[in-house]
Amino acid sequence: MPVLPTESLAVLDLQPGQTFVDCTAGLGGHALLAAEVVGVEGTAVLNDLDAANLERASKRVGDRCRVVGIQGNFAELPAAMAQRS
């Protein structure tokens, strides 16, 4: 169960088709909420150090929007994303 789900979505102010990044995807609770907003035209970039958590979160979110999973420490996420583009 995500913490402060309504407040998190309000601060992010996501729109359909946008891309969002969840630096600590965990089991995908917040990402699932955000994915429902951005929809199938949107993208979730999910990051987690734990490969099993990342896989679970990706599966949970994957039918609601595109998913890019990146395993590693969130401090290294900007470099990992730069390598992919």
CSV table of N, CA, C and O in Angstrom, one decimal:
chain,number,residue,atom,x,y,z
A,1,MET,N,0.8,-1.2,0.0
A,1,MET,CA,0.0,0.0,0.0
A,1,MET,C,0.9,1.2,0.0
A,1,MET,O,1.7,1.4,0.9
A,2,PRO,N,0.8,2.1,-1.0
A,2,PRO,CA,1.6,3.3,-1.1
A,2,PRO,C,1.3,4.3,0.0
A,2,PRO,O,0.1,4.4,0.4
A,3,VAL,N,2.3,5.0,0.4
A,3,VAL,CA,2.1,6.0,1.5
A,3,VAL,C,1.7,7.4,0.8
A,3,VAL,O,2.2,7.7,-0.2
A,4,LEU,N,0.7,8.0,1.3
A,4,LEU,CA,0.2,9.3,0.8
A,4,LEU,C,-0.1,9.3,-0.7
A,4,LEU,O,0.4,10.1,-1.4
A,5,PRO,N,-0.9,8.4,-1.2
A,5,PRO,CA,-1.1,8.2,-2.6
A,5,PRO,C,-1.8,9.5,-3.2
A,5,PRO,O,-1.3,9.9,-4.3
A,6,THR,N,-2.8,10.0,-2.6
A,6,THR,CA,-3.4,11.2,-3.2
A,6,THR,C,-2.5,12.4,-3.2
A,6,THR,O,-2.4,13.1,-4.2
A,7,GLU,N,-1.8,12.6,-2.2
A,7,GLU,CA,-0.8,13.7,-2.1
A,7,GLU,C,0.3,13.5,-3.1
A,7,GLU,O,0.7,14.5,-3.8
A,8,SER,N,0.8,12.3,-3.3
A,8,SER,CA,1.9,12.0,-4.3
A,8,SER,C,1.4,12.4,-5.7
A,8,SER,O,2.1,13.1,-6.4
A,9,LEU,N,0.2,11.9,-6.0
A,9,LEU,CA,-0.3,12.2,-7.4
A,9,LEU,C,-0.6,13.7,-7.6
A,9,LEU,O,-0.3,14.2,-8.7
A,10,ALA,N,-1.0,14.4,-6.6
A,10,ALA,CA,-1.3,15.8,-6.7
A,10,ALA,C,0.0,16.6,-6.9
A,10,ALA,O,0.0,17.5,-7.8
A,11,VAL,N,1.1,16.2,-6.2
A,11,VAL,CA,2.3,16.9,-6.4
A,11,VAL,C,2.9,16.7,-7.8
A,11,VAL,O,3.4,17.6,-8.4
A,12,LEU,N,2.8,15.4,-8.3
A,12,LEU,CA,3.4,15.1,-9.6
A,12,LEU,C,2.6,15.7,-10.7
A,12,LEU,O,3.2,16.0,-11.8
A,13,ASP,N,1.3,15.9,-10.6
A,13,ASP,CA,0.4,16.5,-11.6
A,13,ASP,C,0.7,15.8,-13.0
A,13,ASP,O,0.8,16.5,-14.0
A,14,LEU,N,0.7,14.5,-13.0
A,14,LEU,CA,0.9,13.8,-14.2
A,14,LEU,C,-0.3,13.9,-15.2
A,14,LEU,O,-1.4,14.1,-14.8
A,15,GLN,N,0.0,13.8,-16.5
A,15,GLN,CA,-0.9,13.9,-17.5
A,15,GLN,C,-0.8,12.7,-18.4
A,15,GLN,O,0.2,12.1,-18.5
A,16,PRO,N,-1.9,12.3,-19.1
A,16,PRO,CA,-1.8,11.2,-20.0
A,16,PRO,C,-0.7,11.4,-21.0
A,16,PRO,O,-0.4,12.5,-21.6
A,17,GLY,N,0.0,10.3,-21.3
A,17,GLY,CA,1.1,10.2,-22.3
A,17,GLY,C,2.4,10.7,-21.7
A,17,GLY,O,3.4,10.5,-22.4
A,18,GLN,N,2.5,11.1,-20.5
A,18,GLN,CA,3.8,11.6,-20.0
A,18,GLN,C,4.7,10.4,-19.5
A,18,GLN,O,4.2,9.2,-19.4
A,19,THR,N,5.9,10.7,-19.2
A,19,THR,CA,6.9,9.7,-18.6
A,19,THR,C,7.1,10.1,-17.2
A,19,THR,O,7.3,11.3,-16.9
A,20,PHE,N,7.2,9.1,-16.3
A,20,PHE,CA,7.5,9.4,-14.9
A,20,PHE,C,8.6,8.4,-14.5
A,20,PHE,O,8.7,7.3,-15.1
A,21,VAL,N,9.3,8.8,-13.5
A,21,VAL,CA,10.4,7.9,-13.0
A,21,VAL,C,10.1,7.6,-11.5
A,21,VAL,O,9.8,8.5,-10.7
A,22,ASP,N,10.2,6.4,-11.2
A,22,ASP,CA,10.0,5.9,-9.8
A,22,ASP,C,11.4,5.4,-9.4
A,22,ASP,O,11.8,4.3,-9.8
A,23,CYS,N,12.1,6.1,-8.6
A,23,CYS,CA,13.5,5.8,-8.3
A,23,CYS,C,13.6,4.6,-7.3
A,23,CYS,O,14.7,4.0,-7.2
A,24,THR,N,12.6,4.4,-6.5
A,24,THR,CA,12.6,3.3,-5.6
A,24,THR,C,11.3,2.5,-5.8
A,24,THR,O,10.4,2.6,-5.0
A,25,ALA,N,11.2,1.8,-6.9
A,25,ALA,CA,10.0,1.1,-7.3
A,25,ALA,C,9.4,0.2,-6.3
A,25,ALA,O,8.1,0.1,-6.2
A,26,GLY,N,10.2,-0.5,-5.5
A,26,GLY,CA,9.6,-1.5,-4.5
A,26,GLY,C,8.7,-2.4,-5.2
A,26,GLY,O,9.1,-3.1,-6.2
A,27,LEU,N,7.5,-2.6,-4.7
A,27,LEU,CA,6.5,-3.5,-5.3
A,27,LEU,C,5.6,-2.8,-6.3
A,27,LEU,O,4.7,-3.4,-6.8
A,28,GLY,N,5.9,-1.5,-6.6
A,28,GLY,CA,5.1,-0.8,-7.6
A,28,GLY,C,3.9,-0.1,-7.2
A,28,GLY,O,3.1,0.3,-8.1
A,29,GLY,N,3.7,0.1,-5.9
A,29,GLY,CA,2.4,0.8,-5.5
A,29,GLY,C,2.2,2.1,-6.0
A,29,GLY,O,1.2,2.4,-6.6
A,30,HIS,N,3.2,3.0,-5.9
A,30,HIS,CA,3.1,4.4,-6.4
A,30,HIS,C,3.1,4.4,-7.9
A,30,HIS,O,2.4,5.1,-8.6
A,31,ALA,N,3.9,3.5,-8.5
A,31,ALA,CA,4.1,3.5,-9.9
A,31,ALA,C,2.7,3.0,-10.6
A,31,ALA,O,2.3,3.5,-11.6
A,32,LEU,N,2.0,2.1,-9.9
A,32,LEU,CA,0.7,1.7,-10.4
A,32,LEU,C,-0.3,2.8,-10.5
A,32,LEU,O,-1.0,3.0,-11.5
A,33,LEU,N,-0.3,3.6,-9.4
A,33,LEU,CA,-1.2,4.8,-9.4
A,33,LEU,C,-0.8,5.8,-10.5
A,33,LEU,O,-1.7,6.3,-11.2
A,34,ALA,N,0.5,6.0,-10.7
A,34,ALA,CA,0.9,7.0,-11.7
A,34,ALA,C,0.6,6.4,-13.1
A,34,ALA,O,0.2,7.1,-14.0
A,35,ALA,N,0.8,5.1,-13.3
A,35,ALA,CA,0.6,4.5,-14.6
A,35,ALA,C,-0.8,4.6,-15.0
A,35,ALA,O,-1.1,4.8,-16.2
A,36,GLU,N,-1.7,4.5,-14.1
A,36,GLU,CA,-3.2,4.7,-14.4
A,36,GLU,C,-3.5,6.1,-14.9
A,36,GLU,O,-4.4,6.2,-15.7
A,37,VAL,N,-2.7,7.0,-14.5
A,37,VAL,CA,-2.9,8.4,-15.0
A,37,VAL,C,-2.3,8.6,-16.4
A,37,VAL,O,-2.9,9.1,-17.3
A,38,VAL,N,-1.0,8.2,-16.5
A,38,VAL,CA,-0.3,8.4,-17.8
A,38,VAL,C,-0.9,7.5,-18.9
A,38,VAL,O,-0.8,7.8,-20.1
A,39,GLY,N,-1.4,6.3,-18.6
A,39,GLY,CA,-2.1,5.5,-19.5
A,39,GLY,C,-1.1,4.8,-20.5
A,39,GLY,O,0.1,4.8,-20.4
A,40,VAL,N,-1.7,4.1,-21.4
A,40,VAL,CA,-0.9,3.2,-22.4
A,40,VAL,C,0.0,4.0,-23.3
A,40,VAL,O,1.0,3.5,-23.8
A,41,GLU,N,-0.2,5.3,-23.4
A,41,GLU,CA,0.7,6.2,-24.2
A,41,GLU,C,1.8,6.7,-23.3
A,41,GLU,O,2.8,7.3,-23.9
A,42,GLY,N,1.8,6.5,-22.0
A,42,GLY,CA,2.8,7.0,-21.1
A,42,GLY,C,3.8,5.9,-20.9
A,42,GLY,O,3.7,4.8,-21.3
A,43,THR,N,4.9,6.3,-20.1
A,43,THR,CA,6.0,5.5,-19.8
A,43,THR,C,6.4,5.6,-18.4
A,43,THR,O,6.5,6.7,-17.8
A,44,ALA,N,6.6,4.5,-17.7
A,44,ALA,CA,7.2,4.4,-16.4
A,44,ALA,C,8.6,3.9,-16.4
A,44,ALA,O,8.9,2.9,-17.0
A,45,VAL,N,9.5,4.7,-15.9
A,45,VAL,CA,10.9,4.3,-15.7
A,45,VAL,C,11.0,3.9,-14.2
A,45,VAL,O,10.8,4.7,-13.3
A,46,LEU,N,11.1,2.6,-14.1
A,46,LEU,CA,11.2,2.0,-12.7
A,46,LEU,C,12.6,1.6,-12.4
A,46,LEU,O,13.3,0.9,-13.1
A,47,ASN,N,13.0,2.0,-11.2
A,47,ASN,CA,14.4,1.7,-10.7
A,47,ASN,C,14.3,1.1,-9.3
A,47,ASN,O,13.5,1.5,-8.5
A,48,ASP,N,15.0,0.0,-9.1
A,48,ASP,CA,15.1,-0.6,-7.8
A,48,ASP,C,16.4,-1.4,-7.7
A,48,ASP,O,16.9,-1.9,-8.7
A,49,LEU,N,17.0,-1.4,-6.6
A,49,LEU,CA,18.2,-2.2,-6.4
A,49,LEU,C,18.0,-3.7,-6.3
A,49,LEU,O,18.8,-4.5,-6.8
A,50,ASP,N,16.8,-4.0,-5.9
A,50,ASP,CA,16.4,-5.4,-5.7
A,50,ASP,C,15.8,-5.9,-7.1
A,50,ASP,O,14.7,-5.4,-7.5
A,51,ALA,N,16.4,-6.9,-7.7
A,51,ALA,CA,15.9,-7.4,-9.0
A,51,ALA,C,14.6,-8.0,-8.9
A,51,ALA,O,13.7,-7.8,-9.8
A,52,ALA,N,14.3,-8.7,-7.9
A,52,ALA,CA,13.0,-9.3,-7.7
A,52,ALA,C,11.9,-8.3,-7.5
A,52,ALA,O,10.8,-8.4,-8.1
A,53,ASN,N,12.1,-7.2,-6.8
A,53,ASN,CA,11.2,-6.1,-6.6
A,53,ASN,C,10.9,-5.5,-8.0
A,53,ASN,O,9.8,-5.1,-8.3
A,54,LEU,N,12.0,-5.2,-8.7
A,54,LEU,CA,11.9,-4.5,-10.0
A,54,LEU,C,11.0,-5.4,-10.9
A,54,LEU,O,10.2,-4.8,-11.6
A,55,GLU,N,11.2,-6.7,-10.9
A,55,GLU,CA,10.5,-7.5,-11.8
A,55,GLU,C,9.0,-7.5,-11.4
A,55,GLU,O,8.1,-7.4,-12.3
A,56,ARG,N,8.7,-7.6,-10.1
A,56,ARG,CA,7.3,-7.6,-9.7
A,56,ARG,C,6.6,-6.2,-10.0
A,56,ARG,O,5.5,-6.2,-10.5
A,57,ALA,N,7.3,-5.1,-9.7
A,57,ALA,CA,6.8,-3.8,-10.0
A,57,ALA,C,6.5,-3.7,-11.5
A,57,ALA,O,5.5,-3.1,-12.0
A,58,SER,N,7.5,-4.1,-12.3
A,58,SER,CA,7.3,-4.0,-13.8
A,58,SER,C,6.1,-4.8,-14.3
A,58,SER,O,5.4,-4.3,-15.1
A,59,LYS,N,5.9,-6.0,-13.8
A,59,LYS,CA,4.8,-6.8,-14.2
A,59,LYS,C,3.5,-6.1,-13.7
A,59,LYS,O,2.5,-6.1,-14.4
A,60,ARG,N,3.5,-5.6,-12.5
A,60,ARG,CA,2.3,-4.9,-12.0
A,60,ARG,C,1.9,-3.7,-12.8
A,60,ARG,O,0.7,-3.5,-13.0
A,61,VAL,N,2.8,-3.0,-13.3
A,61,VAL,CA,2.6,-1.7,-14.0
A,61,VAL,C,2.4,-1.9,-15.5
A,61,VAL,O,1.7,-1.2,-16.2
A,62,GLY,N,3.1,-3.0,-16.0
A,62,GLY,CA,3.2,-3.1,-17.4
A,62,GLY,C,2.0,-3.2,-18.3
A,62,GLY,O,2.0,-2.9,-19.5
A,63,ASP,N,0.8,-3.6,-17.7
A,63,ASP,CA,-0.4,-3.6,-18.6
A,63,ASP,C,-1.1,-2.2,-18.6
A,63,ASP,O,-2.1,-2.1,-19.3
A,64,ARG,N,-0.6,-1.3,-17.9
A,64,ARG,CA,-1.2,0.1,-17.8
A,64,ARG,C,-0.4,1.1,-18.6
A,64,ARG,O,-1.0,2.1,-19.0
A,65,CYS,N,0.9,0.9,-18.8
A,65,CYS,CA,1.7,1.8,-19.6
A,65,CYS,C,3.0,1.1,-19.9
A,65,CYS,O,3.3,0.0,-19.5
A,66,ARG,N,3.8,1.7,-20.8
A,66,ARG,CA,5.1,1.2,-21.1
A,66,ARG,C,6.0,1.2,-19.9
A,66,ARG,O,5.9,2.2,-19.1
A,67,VAL,N,6.9,0.3,-19.8
A,67,VAL,CA,7.8,0.2,-18.6
A,67,VAL,C,9.2,0.0,-19.1
A,67,VAL,O,9.5,-0.8,-20.0
A,68,VAL,N,10.1,0.8,-18.5
A,68,VAL,CA,11.5,0.7,-18.7
A,68,VAL,C,12.1,0.4,-17.3
A,68,VAL,O,11.9,1.2,-16.4
A,69,GLY,N,12.6,-0.8,-17.1
A,69,GLY,CA,13.1,-1.2,-15.8
A,69,GLY,C,14.6,-1.1,-15.8
A,69,GLY,O,15.3,-1.5,-16.7
A,70,ILE,N,15.1,-0.4,-14.7
A,70,ILE,CA,16.6,-0.3,-14.5
A,70,ILE,C,17.0,-0.7,-13.1
A,70,ILE,O,16.5,-0.1,-12.2
A,71,GLN,N,17.8,-1.8,-13.1
A,71,GLN,CA,18.2,-2.3,-11.8
A,71,GLN,C,19.4,-1.5,-11.3
A,71,GLN,O,20.4,-1.4,-12.1
A,72,GLY,N,19.4,-1.1,-10.1
A,72,GLY,CA,20.6,-0.4,-9.5
A,72,GLY,C,20.2,0.6,-8.5
A,72,GLY,O,19.1,0.8,-8.1
A,73,ASN,N,21.3,1.2,-8.0
A,73,ASN,CA,21.1,2.3,-7.0
A,73,ASN,C,20.5,3.5,-7.6
A,73,ASN,O,21.0,3.9,-8.7
A,74,PHE,N,19.5,4.2,-7.0
A,74,PHE,CA,18.9,5.3,-7.6
A,74,PHE,C,19.9,6.5,-7.8
A,74,PHE,O,19.7,7.3,-8.7
A,75,ALA,N,21.0,6.5,-7.1
A,75,ALA,CA,22.0,7.5,-7.3
A,75,ALA,C,22.7,7.4,-8.6
A,75,ALA,O,23.2,8.4,-9.2
A,76,GLU,N,22.7,6.2,-9.2
A,76,GLU,CA,23.3,5.9,-10.5
A,76,GLU,C,22.3,6.0,-11.6
A,76,GLU,O,22.6,5.8,-12.8
A,77,LEU,N,21.0,6.3,-11.3
A,77,LEU,CA,20.0,6.3,-12.3
A,77,LEU,C,20.2,7.3,-13.5
A,77,LEU,O,20.0,7.0,-14.6
A,78,PRO,N,20.6,8.6,-13.2
A,78,PRO,CA,20.8,9.5,-14.3
A,78,PRO,C,21.8,8.9,-15.4
A,78,PRO,O,21.6,9.0,-16.6
A,79,ALA,N,22.9,8.3,-14.9
A,79,ALA,CA,23.9,7.8,-15.8
A,79,ALA,C,23.3,6.6,-16.6
A,79,ALA,O,23.6,6.5,-17.8
A,80,ALA,N,22.6,5.7,-15.9
A,80,ALA,CA,22.0,4.6,-16.5
A,80,ALA,C,21.0,5.0,-17.6
A,80,ALA,O,20.9,4.4,-18.7
A,81,MET,N,20.2,6.0,-17.3
A,81,MET,CA,19.3,6.5,-18.3
A,81,MET,C,20.0,7.2,-19.5
A,81,MET,O,19.6,7.0,-20.6
A,82,ALA,N,21.1,7.9,-19.3
A,82,ALA,CA,21.8,8.5,-20.3
A,82,ALA,C,22.4,7.5,-21.3
A,82,ALA,O,22.5,7.7,-22.5
A,83,GLN,N,22.8,6.3,-20.7
A,83,GLN,CA,23.4,5.3,-21.5
A,83,GLN,C,22.3,4.6,-22.4
A,83,GLN,O,22.7,4.1,-23.5
A,84,ARG,N,21.1,4.7,-22.0
A,84,ARG,CA,20.0,4.1,-22.8
A,84,ARG,C,19.5,5.0,-24.0
A,84,ARG,O,18.8,4.5,-24.8
A,85,SER,N,19.8,6.3,-23.9
A,85,SER,CA,19.3,7.2,-24.9
A,85,SER,C,20.3,7.4,-26.0
A,85,SER,O,21.3,6.9,-26.1
